[in-house]
Tab-separated table of C-alpha atoms in Angstrom:
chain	number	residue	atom	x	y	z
A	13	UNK	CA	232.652	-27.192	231.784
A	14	UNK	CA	230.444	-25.333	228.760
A	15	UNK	CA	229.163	-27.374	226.425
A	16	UNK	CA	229.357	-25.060	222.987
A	17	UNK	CA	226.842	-25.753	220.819
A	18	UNK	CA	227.169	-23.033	217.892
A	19	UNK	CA	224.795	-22.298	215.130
A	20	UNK	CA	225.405	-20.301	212.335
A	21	UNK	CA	222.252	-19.419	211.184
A	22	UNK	CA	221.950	-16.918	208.552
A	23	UNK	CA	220.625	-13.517	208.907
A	24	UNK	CA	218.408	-13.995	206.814
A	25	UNK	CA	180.523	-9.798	186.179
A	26	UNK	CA	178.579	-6.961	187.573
A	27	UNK	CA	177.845	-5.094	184.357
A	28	UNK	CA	174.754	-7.081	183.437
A	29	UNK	CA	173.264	-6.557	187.002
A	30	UNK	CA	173.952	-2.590	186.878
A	31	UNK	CA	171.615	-2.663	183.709
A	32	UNK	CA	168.799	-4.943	184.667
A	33	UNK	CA	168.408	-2.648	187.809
A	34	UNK	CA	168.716	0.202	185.513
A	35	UNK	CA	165.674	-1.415	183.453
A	36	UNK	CA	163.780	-2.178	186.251
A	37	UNK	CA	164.260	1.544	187.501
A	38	UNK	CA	163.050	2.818	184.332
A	39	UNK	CA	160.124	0.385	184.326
A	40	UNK	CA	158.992	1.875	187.883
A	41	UNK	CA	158.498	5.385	186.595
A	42	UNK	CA	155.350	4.324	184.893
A	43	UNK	CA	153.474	3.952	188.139
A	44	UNK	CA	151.063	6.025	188.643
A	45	UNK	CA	149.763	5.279	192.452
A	46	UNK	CA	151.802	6.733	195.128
A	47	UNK	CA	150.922	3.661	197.630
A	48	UNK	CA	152.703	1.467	194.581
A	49	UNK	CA	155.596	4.020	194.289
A	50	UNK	CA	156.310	3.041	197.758
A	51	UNK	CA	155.959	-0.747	197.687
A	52	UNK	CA	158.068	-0.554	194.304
A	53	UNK	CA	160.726	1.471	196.074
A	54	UNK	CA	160.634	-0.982	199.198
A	55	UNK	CA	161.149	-3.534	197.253
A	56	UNK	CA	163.805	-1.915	195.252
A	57	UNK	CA	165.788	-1.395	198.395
A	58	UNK	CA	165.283	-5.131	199.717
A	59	UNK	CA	166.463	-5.844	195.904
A	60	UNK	CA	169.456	-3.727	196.697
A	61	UNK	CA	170.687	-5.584	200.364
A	62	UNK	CA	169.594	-8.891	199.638
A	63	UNK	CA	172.431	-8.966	196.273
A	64	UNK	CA	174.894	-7.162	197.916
A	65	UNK	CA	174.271	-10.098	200.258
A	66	UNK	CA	174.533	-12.785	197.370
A	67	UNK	CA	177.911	-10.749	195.702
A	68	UNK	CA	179.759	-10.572	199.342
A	69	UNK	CA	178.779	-14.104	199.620
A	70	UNK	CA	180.038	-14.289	196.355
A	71	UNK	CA	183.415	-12.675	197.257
A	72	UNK	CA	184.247	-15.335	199.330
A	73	UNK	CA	184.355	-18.219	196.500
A	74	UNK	CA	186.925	-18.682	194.209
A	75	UNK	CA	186.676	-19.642	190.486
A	76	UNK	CA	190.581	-20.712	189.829
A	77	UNK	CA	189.573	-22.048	186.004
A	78	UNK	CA	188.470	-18.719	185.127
A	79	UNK	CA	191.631	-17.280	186.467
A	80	UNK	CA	193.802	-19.920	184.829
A	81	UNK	CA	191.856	-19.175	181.761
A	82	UNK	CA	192.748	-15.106	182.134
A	83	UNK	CA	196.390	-15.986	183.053
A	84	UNK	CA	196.494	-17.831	179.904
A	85	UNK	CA	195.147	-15.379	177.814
A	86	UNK	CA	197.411	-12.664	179.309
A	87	UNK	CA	200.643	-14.656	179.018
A	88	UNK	CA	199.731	-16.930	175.882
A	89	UNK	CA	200.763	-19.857	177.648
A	90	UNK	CA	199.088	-22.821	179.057
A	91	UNK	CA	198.773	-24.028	182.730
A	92	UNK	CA	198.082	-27.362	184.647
A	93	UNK	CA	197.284	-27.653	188.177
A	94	UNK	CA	200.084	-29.282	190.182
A	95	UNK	CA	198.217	-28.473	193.575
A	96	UNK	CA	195.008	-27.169	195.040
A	97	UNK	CA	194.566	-26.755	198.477
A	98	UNK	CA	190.744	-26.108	199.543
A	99	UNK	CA	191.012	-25.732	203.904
A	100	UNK	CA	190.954	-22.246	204.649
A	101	UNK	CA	194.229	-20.744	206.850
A	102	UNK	CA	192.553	-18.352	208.839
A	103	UNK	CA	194.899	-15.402	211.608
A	104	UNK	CA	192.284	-14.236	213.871
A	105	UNK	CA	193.469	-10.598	215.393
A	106	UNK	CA	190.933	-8.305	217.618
A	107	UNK	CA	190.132	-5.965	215.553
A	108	UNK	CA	190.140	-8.149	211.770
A	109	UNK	CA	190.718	-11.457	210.530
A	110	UNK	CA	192.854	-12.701	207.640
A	111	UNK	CA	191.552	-15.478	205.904
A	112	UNK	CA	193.840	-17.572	202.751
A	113	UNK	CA	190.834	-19.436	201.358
A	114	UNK	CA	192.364	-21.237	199.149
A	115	UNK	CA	195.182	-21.926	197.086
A	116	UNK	CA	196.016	-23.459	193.284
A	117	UNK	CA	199.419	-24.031	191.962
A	118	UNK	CA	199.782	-24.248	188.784
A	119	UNK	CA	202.769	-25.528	186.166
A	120	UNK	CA	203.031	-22.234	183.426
A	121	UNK	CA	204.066	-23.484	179.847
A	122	UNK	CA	205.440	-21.456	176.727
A	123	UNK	CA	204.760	-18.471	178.010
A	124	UNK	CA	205.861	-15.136	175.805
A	125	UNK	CA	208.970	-13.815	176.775
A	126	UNK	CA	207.271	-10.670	177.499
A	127	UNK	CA	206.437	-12.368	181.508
A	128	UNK	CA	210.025	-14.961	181.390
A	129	UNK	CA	211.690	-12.059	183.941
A	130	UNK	CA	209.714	-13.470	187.232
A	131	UNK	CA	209.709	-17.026	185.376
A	132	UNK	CA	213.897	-16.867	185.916
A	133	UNK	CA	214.202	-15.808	182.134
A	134	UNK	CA	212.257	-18.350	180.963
A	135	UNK	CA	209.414	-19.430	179.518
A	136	UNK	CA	208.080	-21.642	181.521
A	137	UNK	CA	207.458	-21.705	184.905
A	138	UNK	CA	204.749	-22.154	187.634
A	139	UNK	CA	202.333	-19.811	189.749
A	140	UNK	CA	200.969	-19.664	193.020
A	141	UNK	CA	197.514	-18.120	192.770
A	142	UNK	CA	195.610	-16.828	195.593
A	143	UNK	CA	192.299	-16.007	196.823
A	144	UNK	CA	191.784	-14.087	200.491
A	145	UNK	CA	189.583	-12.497	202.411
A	146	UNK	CA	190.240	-9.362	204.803
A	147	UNK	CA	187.869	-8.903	207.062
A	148	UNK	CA	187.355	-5.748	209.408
A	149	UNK	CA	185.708	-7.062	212.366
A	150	UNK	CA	185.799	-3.702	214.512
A	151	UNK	CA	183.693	-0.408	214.850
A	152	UNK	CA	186.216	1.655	213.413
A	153	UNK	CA	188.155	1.504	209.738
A	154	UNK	CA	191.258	-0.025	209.231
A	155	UNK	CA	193.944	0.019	206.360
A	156	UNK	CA	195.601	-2.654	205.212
A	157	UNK	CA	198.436	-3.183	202.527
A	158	UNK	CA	197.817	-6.913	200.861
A	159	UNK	CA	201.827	-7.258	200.552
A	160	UNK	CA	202.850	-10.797	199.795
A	161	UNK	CA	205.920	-12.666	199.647
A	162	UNK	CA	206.856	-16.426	199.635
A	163	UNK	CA	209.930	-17.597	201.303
A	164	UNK	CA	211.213	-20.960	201.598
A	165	UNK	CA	214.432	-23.037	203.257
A	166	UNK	CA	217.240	-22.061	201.444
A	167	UNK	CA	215.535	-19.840	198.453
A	168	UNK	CA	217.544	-17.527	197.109
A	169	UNK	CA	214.778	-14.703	196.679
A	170	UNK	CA	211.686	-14.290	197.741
A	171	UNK	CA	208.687	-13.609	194.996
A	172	UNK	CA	205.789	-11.112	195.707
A	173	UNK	CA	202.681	-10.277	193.714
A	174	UNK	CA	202.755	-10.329	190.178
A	175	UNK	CA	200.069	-8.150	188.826
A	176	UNK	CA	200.762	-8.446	185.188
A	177	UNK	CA	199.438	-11.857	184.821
A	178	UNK	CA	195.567	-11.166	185.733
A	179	UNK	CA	193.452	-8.371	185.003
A	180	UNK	CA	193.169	-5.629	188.003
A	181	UNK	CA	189.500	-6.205	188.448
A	182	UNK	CA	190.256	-9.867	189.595
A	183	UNK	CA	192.895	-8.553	192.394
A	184	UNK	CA	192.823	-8.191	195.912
A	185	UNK	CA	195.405	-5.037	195.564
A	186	UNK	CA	193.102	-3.311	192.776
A	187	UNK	CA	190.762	-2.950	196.412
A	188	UNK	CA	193.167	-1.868	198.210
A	189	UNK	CA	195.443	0.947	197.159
A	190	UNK	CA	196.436	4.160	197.788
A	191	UNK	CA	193.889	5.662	196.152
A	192	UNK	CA	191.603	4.881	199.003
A	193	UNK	CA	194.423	5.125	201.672
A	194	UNK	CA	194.088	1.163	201.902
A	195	UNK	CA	191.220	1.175	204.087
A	196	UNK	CA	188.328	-1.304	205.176
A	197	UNK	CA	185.406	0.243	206.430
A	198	UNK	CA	184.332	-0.786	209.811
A	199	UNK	CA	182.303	-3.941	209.530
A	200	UNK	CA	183.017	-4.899	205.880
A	201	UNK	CA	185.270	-7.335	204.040
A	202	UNK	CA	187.245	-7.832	201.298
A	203	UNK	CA	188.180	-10.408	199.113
A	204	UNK	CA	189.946	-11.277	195.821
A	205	UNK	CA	192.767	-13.389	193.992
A	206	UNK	CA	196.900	-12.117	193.726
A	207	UNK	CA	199.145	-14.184	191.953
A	208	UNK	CA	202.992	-15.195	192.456
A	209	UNK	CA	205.167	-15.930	189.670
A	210	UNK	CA	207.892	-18.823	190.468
A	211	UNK	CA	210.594	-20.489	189.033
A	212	UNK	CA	210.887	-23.973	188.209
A	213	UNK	CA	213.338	-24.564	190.631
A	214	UNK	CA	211.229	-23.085	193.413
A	215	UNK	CA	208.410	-25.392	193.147
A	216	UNK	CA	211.228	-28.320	192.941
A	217	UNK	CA	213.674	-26.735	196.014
A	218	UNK	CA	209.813	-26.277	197.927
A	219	UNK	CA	208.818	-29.789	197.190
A	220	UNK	CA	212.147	-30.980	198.513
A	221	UNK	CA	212.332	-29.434	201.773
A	222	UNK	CA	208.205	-29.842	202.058
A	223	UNK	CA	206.481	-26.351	202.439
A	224	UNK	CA	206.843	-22.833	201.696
A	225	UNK	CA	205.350	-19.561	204.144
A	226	UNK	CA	203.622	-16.847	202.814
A	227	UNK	CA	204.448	-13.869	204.815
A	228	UNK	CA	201.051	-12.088	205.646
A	229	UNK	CA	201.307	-8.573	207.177
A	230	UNK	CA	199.489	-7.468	210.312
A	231	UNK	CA	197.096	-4.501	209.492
A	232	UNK	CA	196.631	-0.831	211.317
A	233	UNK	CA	194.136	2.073	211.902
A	234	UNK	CA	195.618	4.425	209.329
A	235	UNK	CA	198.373	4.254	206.824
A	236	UNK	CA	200.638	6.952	206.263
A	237	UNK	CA	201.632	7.744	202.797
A	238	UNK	CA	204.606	9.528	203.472
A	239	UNK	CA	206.229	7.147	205.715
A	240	UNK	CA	204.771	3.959	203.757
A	241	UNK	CA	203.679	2.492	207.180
A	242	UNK	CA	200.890	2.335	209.271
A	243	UNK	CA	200.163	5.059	211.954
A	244	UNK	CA	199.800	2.155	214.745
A	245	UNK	CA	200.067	-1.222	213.625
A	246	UNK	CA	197.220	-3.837	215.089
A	247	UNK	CA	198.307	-7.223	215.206
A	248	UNK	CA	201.220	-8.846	213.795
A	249	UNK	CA	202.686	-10.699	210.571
A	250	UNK	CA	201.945	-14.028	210.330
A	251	UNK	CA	203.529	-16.572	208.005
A	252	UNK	CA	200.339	-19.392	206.529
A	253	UNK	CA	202.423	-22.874	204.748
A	254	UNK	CA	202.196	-22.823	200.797
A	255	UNK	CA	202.860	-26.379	199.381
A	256	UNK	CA	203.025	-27.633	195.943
A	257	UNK	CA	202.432	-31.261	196.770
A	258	UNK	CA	200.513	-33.800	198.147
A	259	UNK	CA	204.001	-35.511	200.069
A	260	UNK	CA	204.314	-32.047	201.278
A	261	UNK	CA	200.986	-31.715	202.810
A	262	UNK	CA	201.675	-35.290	204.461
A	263	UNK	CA	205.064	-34.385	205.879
A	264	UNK	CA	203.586	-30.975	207.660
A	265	UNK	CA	201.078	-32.768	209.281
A	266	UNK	CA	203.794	-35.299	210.468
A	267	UNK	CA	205.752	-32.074	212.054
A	268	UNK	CA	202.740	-31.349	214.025
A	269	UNK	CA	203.746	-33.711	216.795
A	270	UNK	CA	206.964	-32.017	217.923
A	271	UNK	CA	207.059	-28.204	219.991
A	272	UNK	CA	207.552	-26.055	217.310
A	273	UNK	CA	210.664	-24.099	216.962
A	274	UNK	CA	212.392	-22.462	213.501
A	275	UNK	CA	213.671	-25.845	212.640
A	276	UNK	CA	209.593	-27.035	212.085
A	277	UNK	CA	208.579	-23.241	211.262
A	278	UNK	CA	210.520	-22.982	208.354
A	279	UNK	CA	211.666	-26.803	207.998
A	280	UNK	CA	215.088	-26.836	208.091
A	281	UNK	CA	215.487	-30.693	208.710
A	282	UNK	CA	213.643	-33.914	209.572
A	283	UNK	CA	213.094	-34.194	213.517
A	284	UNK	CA	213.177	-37.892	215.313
A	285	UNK	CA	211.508	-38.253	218.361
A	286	UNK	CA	213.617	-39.537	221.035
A	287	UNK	CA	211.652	-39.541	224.230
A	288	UNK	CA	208.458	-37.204	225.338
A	289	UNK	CA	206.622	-35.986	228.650
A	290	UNK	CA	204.062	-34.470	228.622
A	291	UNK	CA	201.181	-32.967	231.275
A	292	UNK	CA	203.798	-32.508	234.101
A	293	UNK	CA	202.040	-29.600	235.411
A	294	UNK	CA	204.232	-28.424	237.865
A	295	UNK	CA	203.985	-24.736	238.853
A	296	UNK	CA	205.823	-22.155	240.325
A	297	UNK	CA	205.709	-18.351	240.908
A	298	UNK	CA	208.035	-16.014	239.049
A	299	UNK	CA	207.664	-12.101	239.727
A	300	UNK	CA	203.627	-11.766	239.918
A	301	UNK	CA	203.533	-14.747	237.188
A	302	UNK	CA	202.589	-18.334	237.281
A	303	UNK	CA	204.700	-20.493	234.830
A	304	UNK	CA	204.066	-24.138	234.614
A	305	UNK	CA	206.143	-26.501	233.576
A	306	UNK	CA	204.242	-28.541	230.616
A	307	UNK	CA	206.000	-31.226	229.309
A	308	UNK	CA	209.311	-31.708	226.888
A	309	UNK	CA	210.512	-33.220	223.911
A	310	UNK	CA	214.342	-34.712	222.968
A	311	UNK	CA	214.677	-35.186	219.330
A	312	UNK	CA	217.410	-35.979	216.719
A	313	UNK	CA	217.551	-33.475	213.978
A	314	UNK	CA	219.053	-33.579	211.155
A	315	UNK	CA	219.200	-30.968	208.570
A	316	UNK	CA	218.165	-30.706	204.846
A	317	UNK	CA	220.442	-29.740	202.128
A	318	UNK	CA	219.487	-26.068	202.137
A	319	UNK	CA	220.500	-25.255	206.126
A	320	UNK	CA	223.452	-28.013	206.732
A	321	UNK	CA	226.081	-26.173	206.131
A	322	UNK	CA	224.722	-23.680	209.172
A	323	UNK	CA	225.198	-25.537	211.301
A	324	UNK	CA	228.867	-26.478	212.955
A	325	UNK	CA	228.463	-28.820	215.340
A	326	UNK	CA	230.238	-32.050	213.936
A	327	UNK	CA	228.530	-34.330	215.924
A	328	UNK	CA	224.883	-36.005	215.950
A	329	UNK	CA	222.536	-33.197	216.946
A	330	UNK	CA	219.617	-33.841	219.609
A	331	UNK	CA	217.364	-30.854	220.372
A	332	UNK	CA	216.049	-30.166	223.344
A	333	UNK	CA	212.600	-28.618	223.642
A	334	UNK	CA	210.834	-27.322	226.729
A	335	UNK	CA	207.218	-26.077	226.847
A	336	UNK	CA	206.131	-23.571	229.440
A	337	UNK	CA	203.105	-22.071	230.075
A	338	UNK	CA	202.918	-18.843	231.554
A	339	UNK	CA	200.602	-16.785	233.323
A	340	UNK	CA	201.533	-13.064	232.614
A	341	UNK	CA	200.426	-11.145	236.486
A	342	UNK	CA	202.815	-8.547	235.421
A	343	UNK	CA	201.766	-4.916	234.322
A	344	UNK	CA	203.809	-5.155	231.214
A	345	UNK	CA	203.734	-7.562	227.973
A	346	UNK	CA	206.012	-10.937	228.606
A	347	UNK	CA	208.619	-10.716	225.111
A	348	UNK	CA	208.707	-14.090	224.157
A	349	UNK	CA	211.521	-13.622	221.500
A	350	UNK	CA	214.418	-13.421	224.293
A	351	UNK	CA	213.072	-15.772	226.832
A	352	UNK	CA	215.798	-16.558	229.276
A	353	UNK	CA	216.733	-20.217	230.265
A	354	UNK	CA	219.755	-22.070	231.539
A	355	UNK	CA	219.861	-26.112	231.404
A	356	UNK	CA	222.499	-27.708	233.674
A	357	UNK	CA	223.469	-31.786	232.949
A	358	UNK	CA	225.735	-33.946	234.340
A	359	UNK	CA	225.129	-33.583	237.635
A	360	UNK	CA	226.073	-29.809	237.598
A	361	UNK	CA	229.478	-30.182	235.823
A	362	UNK	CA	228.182	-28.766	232.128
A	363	UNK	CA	225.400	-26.313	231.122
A	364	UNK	CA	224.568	-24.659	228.348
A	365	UNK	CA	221.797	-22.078	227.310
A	366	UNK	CA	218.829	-21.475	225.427
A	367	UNK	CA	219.499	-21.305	221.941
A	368	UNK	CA	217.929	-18.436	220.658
A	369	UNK	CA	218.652	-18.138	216.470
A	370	UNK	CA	216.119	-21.671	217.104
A	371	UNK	CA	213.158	-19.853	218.888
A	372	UNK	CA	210.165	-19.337	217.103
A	373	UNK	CA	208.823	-16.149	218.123
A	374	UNK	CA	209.333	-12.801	216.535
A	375	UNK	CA	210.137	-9.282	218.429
A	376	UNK	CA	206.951	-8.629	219.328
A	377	UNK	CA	205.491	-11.479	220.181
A	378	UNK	CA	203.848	-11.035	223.722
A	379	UNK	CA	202.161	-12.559	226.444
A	380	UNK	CA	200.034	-9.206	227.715
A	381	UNK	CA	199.055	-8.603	230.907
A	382	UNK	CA	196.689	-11.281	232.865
A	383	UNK	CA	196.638	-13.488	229.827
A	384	UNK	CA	198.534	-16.824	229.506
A	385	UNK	CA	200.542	-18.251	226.556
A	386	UNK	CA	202.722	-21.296	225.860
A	387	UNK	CA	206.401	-20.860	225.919
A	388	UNK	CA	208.834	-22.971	224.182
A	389	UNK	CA	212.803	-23.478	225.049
A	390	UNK	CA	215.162	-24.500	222.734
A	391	UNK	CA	218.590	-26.276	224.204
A	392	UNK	CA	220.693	-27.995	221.535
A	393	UNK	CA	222.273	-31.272	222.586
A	394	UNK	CA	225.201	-33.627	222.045
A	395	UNK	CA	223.804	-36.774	221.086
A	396	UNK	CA	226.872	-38.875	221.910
A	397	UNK	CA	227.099	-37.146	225.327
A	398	UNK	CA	223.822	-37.690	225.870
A	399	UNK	CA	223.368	-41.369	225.110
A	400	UNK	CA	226.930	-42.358	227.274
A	401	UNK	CA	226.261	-39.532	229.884
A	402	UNK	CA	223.193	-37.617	230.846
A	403	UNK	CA	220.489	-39.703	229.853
A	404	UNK	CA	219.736	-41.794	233.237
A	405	UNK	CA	220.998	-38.287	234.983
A	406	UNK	CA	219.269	-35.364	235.925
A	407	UNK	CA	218.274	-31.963	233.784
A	408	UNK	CA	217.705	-29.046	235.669
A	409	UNK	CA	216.407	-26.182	233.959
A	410	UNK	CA	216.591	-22.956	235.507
A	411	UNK	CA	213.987	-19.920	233.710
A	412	UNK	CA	214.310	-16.391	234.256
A	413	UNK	CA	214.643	-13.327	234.667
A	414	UNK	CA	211.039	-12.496	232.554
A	415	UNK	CA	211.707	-9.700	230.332
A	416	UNK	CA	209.333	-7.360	228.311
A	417	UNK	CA	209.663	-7.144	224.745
A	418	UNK	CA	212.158	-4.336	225.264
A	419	UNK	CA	214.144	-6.794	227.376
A	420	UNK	CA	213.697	-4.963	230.488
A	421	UNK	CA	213.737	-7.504	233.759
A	422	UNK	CA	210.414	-8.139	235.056
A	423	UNK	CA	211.527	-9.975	237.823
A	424	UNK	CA	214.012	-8.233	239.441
A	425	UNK	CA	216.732	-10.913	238.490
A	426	UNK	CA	214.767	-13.771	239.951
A	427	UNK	CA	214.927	-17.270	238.553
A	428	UNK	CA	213.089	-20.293	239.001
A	429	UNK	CA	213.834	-24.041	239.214
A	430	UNK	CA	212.315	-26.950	237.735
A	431	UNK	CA	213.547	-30.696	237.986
A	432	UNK	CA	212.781	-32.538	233.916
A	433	UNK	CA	211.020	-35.613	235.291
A	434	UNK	CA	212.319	-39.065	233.782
């Protein structure tokens, strides 16, 4: 017997320091000893490094009153912070780091109608403003295109940079353009401020359902104008949480105890922990990898507002979540979008499979060759069948074939067993 569980889940302030140098230039053209032209000049240079020291240093920080203050002046209307966020959300890739500093949102008042498009045709609203930092941690240049956008459970659009409220010398874009092909010179950073107009109803919908994502693109070693893409991308998108509240701060840091999955990633419900194991460390060979059975997590879920009506199941919903980790000994990258798993209850009389619209992972997330990485498996299950029927029996959960990123069987249709332990 098949236990269907469906899911419809839709698709879904140099100026000043230019001149005092300039002075202090002038100033050393009146000396007359060669031995002092030198020291002057040395020191000069050291003059030179150590403040391009102090204004990269500089770079980093963020001054969000005077940027309120410009946003003001731009869009004669008057702001008040709802929520400033001061950790630092930092993607670490090989070849360059990402880095969201920090954050400010901010309630936008009587704005002139002149900037109520982004505001929903209003004129008031509220602003995410934020400061980052790019940095190009490898020998060679890089490009990269500072493309935001927010997205949120159930938001009916998704807002990118508005670069009408601040002046261009404040923004991280006005660095990076195509002008200078969007590149980073090797060893350098870059930082600066962009700003994202929202609706009223997007800071309430976001405080509702807890957090929002900023979608942060991966970088690459040249951009191509003609295409509008890099000519080999290095790394990968990455989404960092946006909230506009203290509750909502709170209630991510309450998600952190459960395997994430899309239901925590972009916090389509409120997860109940129903029983946890954890450290089971069993292992087994697959192929030419090692994959270790972790530990696993049943949960009730039960969606928000914004994703109910996805999904059809009638019943109570329990999720199932299974953690792997996995040794890749394979010569190609382990896809861990379409990882293959089979869980068979009731002592072999129903199964179903791993739900996939619930994983995670993105196309090309990988585990490459000899490196290990955590896998999680996503089974949803029937809370009244559970609690009268499979509970006190076993779960067998069968894993396999591994499959590249292009799907193609690693494991020459080999599967492995593992018993959940109660």
């Amino acid at each position: 017997m098949l236990l269907s569980f469906t899911l419809m889940l839709a698709a879904c302030g140099k100026g000043n320091d230019n001149n005092e140098e300039n002075n202090n230039n002038n100033n050393e053209e009146n000396v007359e000893n060669n031995n002092e032209e030198n020291e002057e000049n040395n020191n000069e240079e050291n003059e030179v490094e150590n403040n391009e020291d102090t204004n990269d240093s500089a770079a980093k920080e963020s001054d969000f009153d005077a940027v309120l203050a410009e946003v003001e002046d731009i869009t004669d209307g008057e702001t008040n912070v709802l929520y400033e966020e001061t950790e630092a959300q930092v993607h670490e890739e090989d070849a360059y780091s990402v880095s969201l500093d920090n954050y400010v949102v901010a309630e936008l008042t009587d704005v002139h109608m002149d900037f109520s498009i982004p505001l929903g045709d209003s004129d008031e609203g509220a602003i995410l403003v934020t400061h980052h930092t790019i940095e190009n941690k490898s020998d060679d240049d890089i490009a990269y295109t500072p493309n935001w956008s927010l997205k949120y459970s159930g938001a009916d659009r998704f807002p990118g940079i508005n670069s009408d409220m601040l002046p261009d010398d404040m923004q991280l874009r006005s660095l990076l353009t195509s002008d200078n092909n969007y590149v980073i010179p090797a060893g350098e950073s870059v930082s600066g401020y962009s700003i994202l107009a929202l609706r009223t109803i997007d800071i309430e919908n976001i405080d509702e359902v807890g957090f929002a994502q900023l979608e942060t693109p991966a970088a690459g070693d040249e951009y191509v104008a003609d295409d509008y893409e890099y000519k080999n991308k290095l790394g990968k998108q990455v989404e960092m949480e946006i909230h506009v509240s203290g509750d909502g701060s709170e209630a991510s840091a309450d998600a952190d105890e459960f395997y994430v999955d899309r239901t925590t990633t972009e916090n389509m419900g409120t997860k109940t922990m129903v029983k946890e194991k954890s450290d089971i460390n069993e292992t087994k060979t697959l192929g030419k990898s090692e994959i270790t059975l972790d530990g696993y997590q049943f949960t009730e879920f039960e969606p928000n507002d914004a994703f109910a009506s996805r999904f059809s199941d009638d019943g109570d919903i329990m999720l199932l979540n299974v953690k792997l980790n996995i040794e890749n000994g394979e010569e190609a990258a382990i896809g861990l979008q379409n990882l293959k798993a089979k869980l068979t209850v009731n002592d072999g009389k129903q199964y179903m499979l791993q739900e996939s619209m619930l994983s995670p992972y993105k196309m090309d997330d990988a585990i490459e060759p000899g490196e290990s990485g955590e896998g999680i498996l996503i089974f949803g299950i029937d809370k009244e069948q559970y609690e009268k029927i499979w509970k006190d029996k076993a779960f067998e959960l069968e894993y396999g074939p591994i499959e590249d990123v292009d799907t193609n069987d690693l494991s020459k249709g080999k599967t492995i067993e593992f018993d959940l332990p109660q």
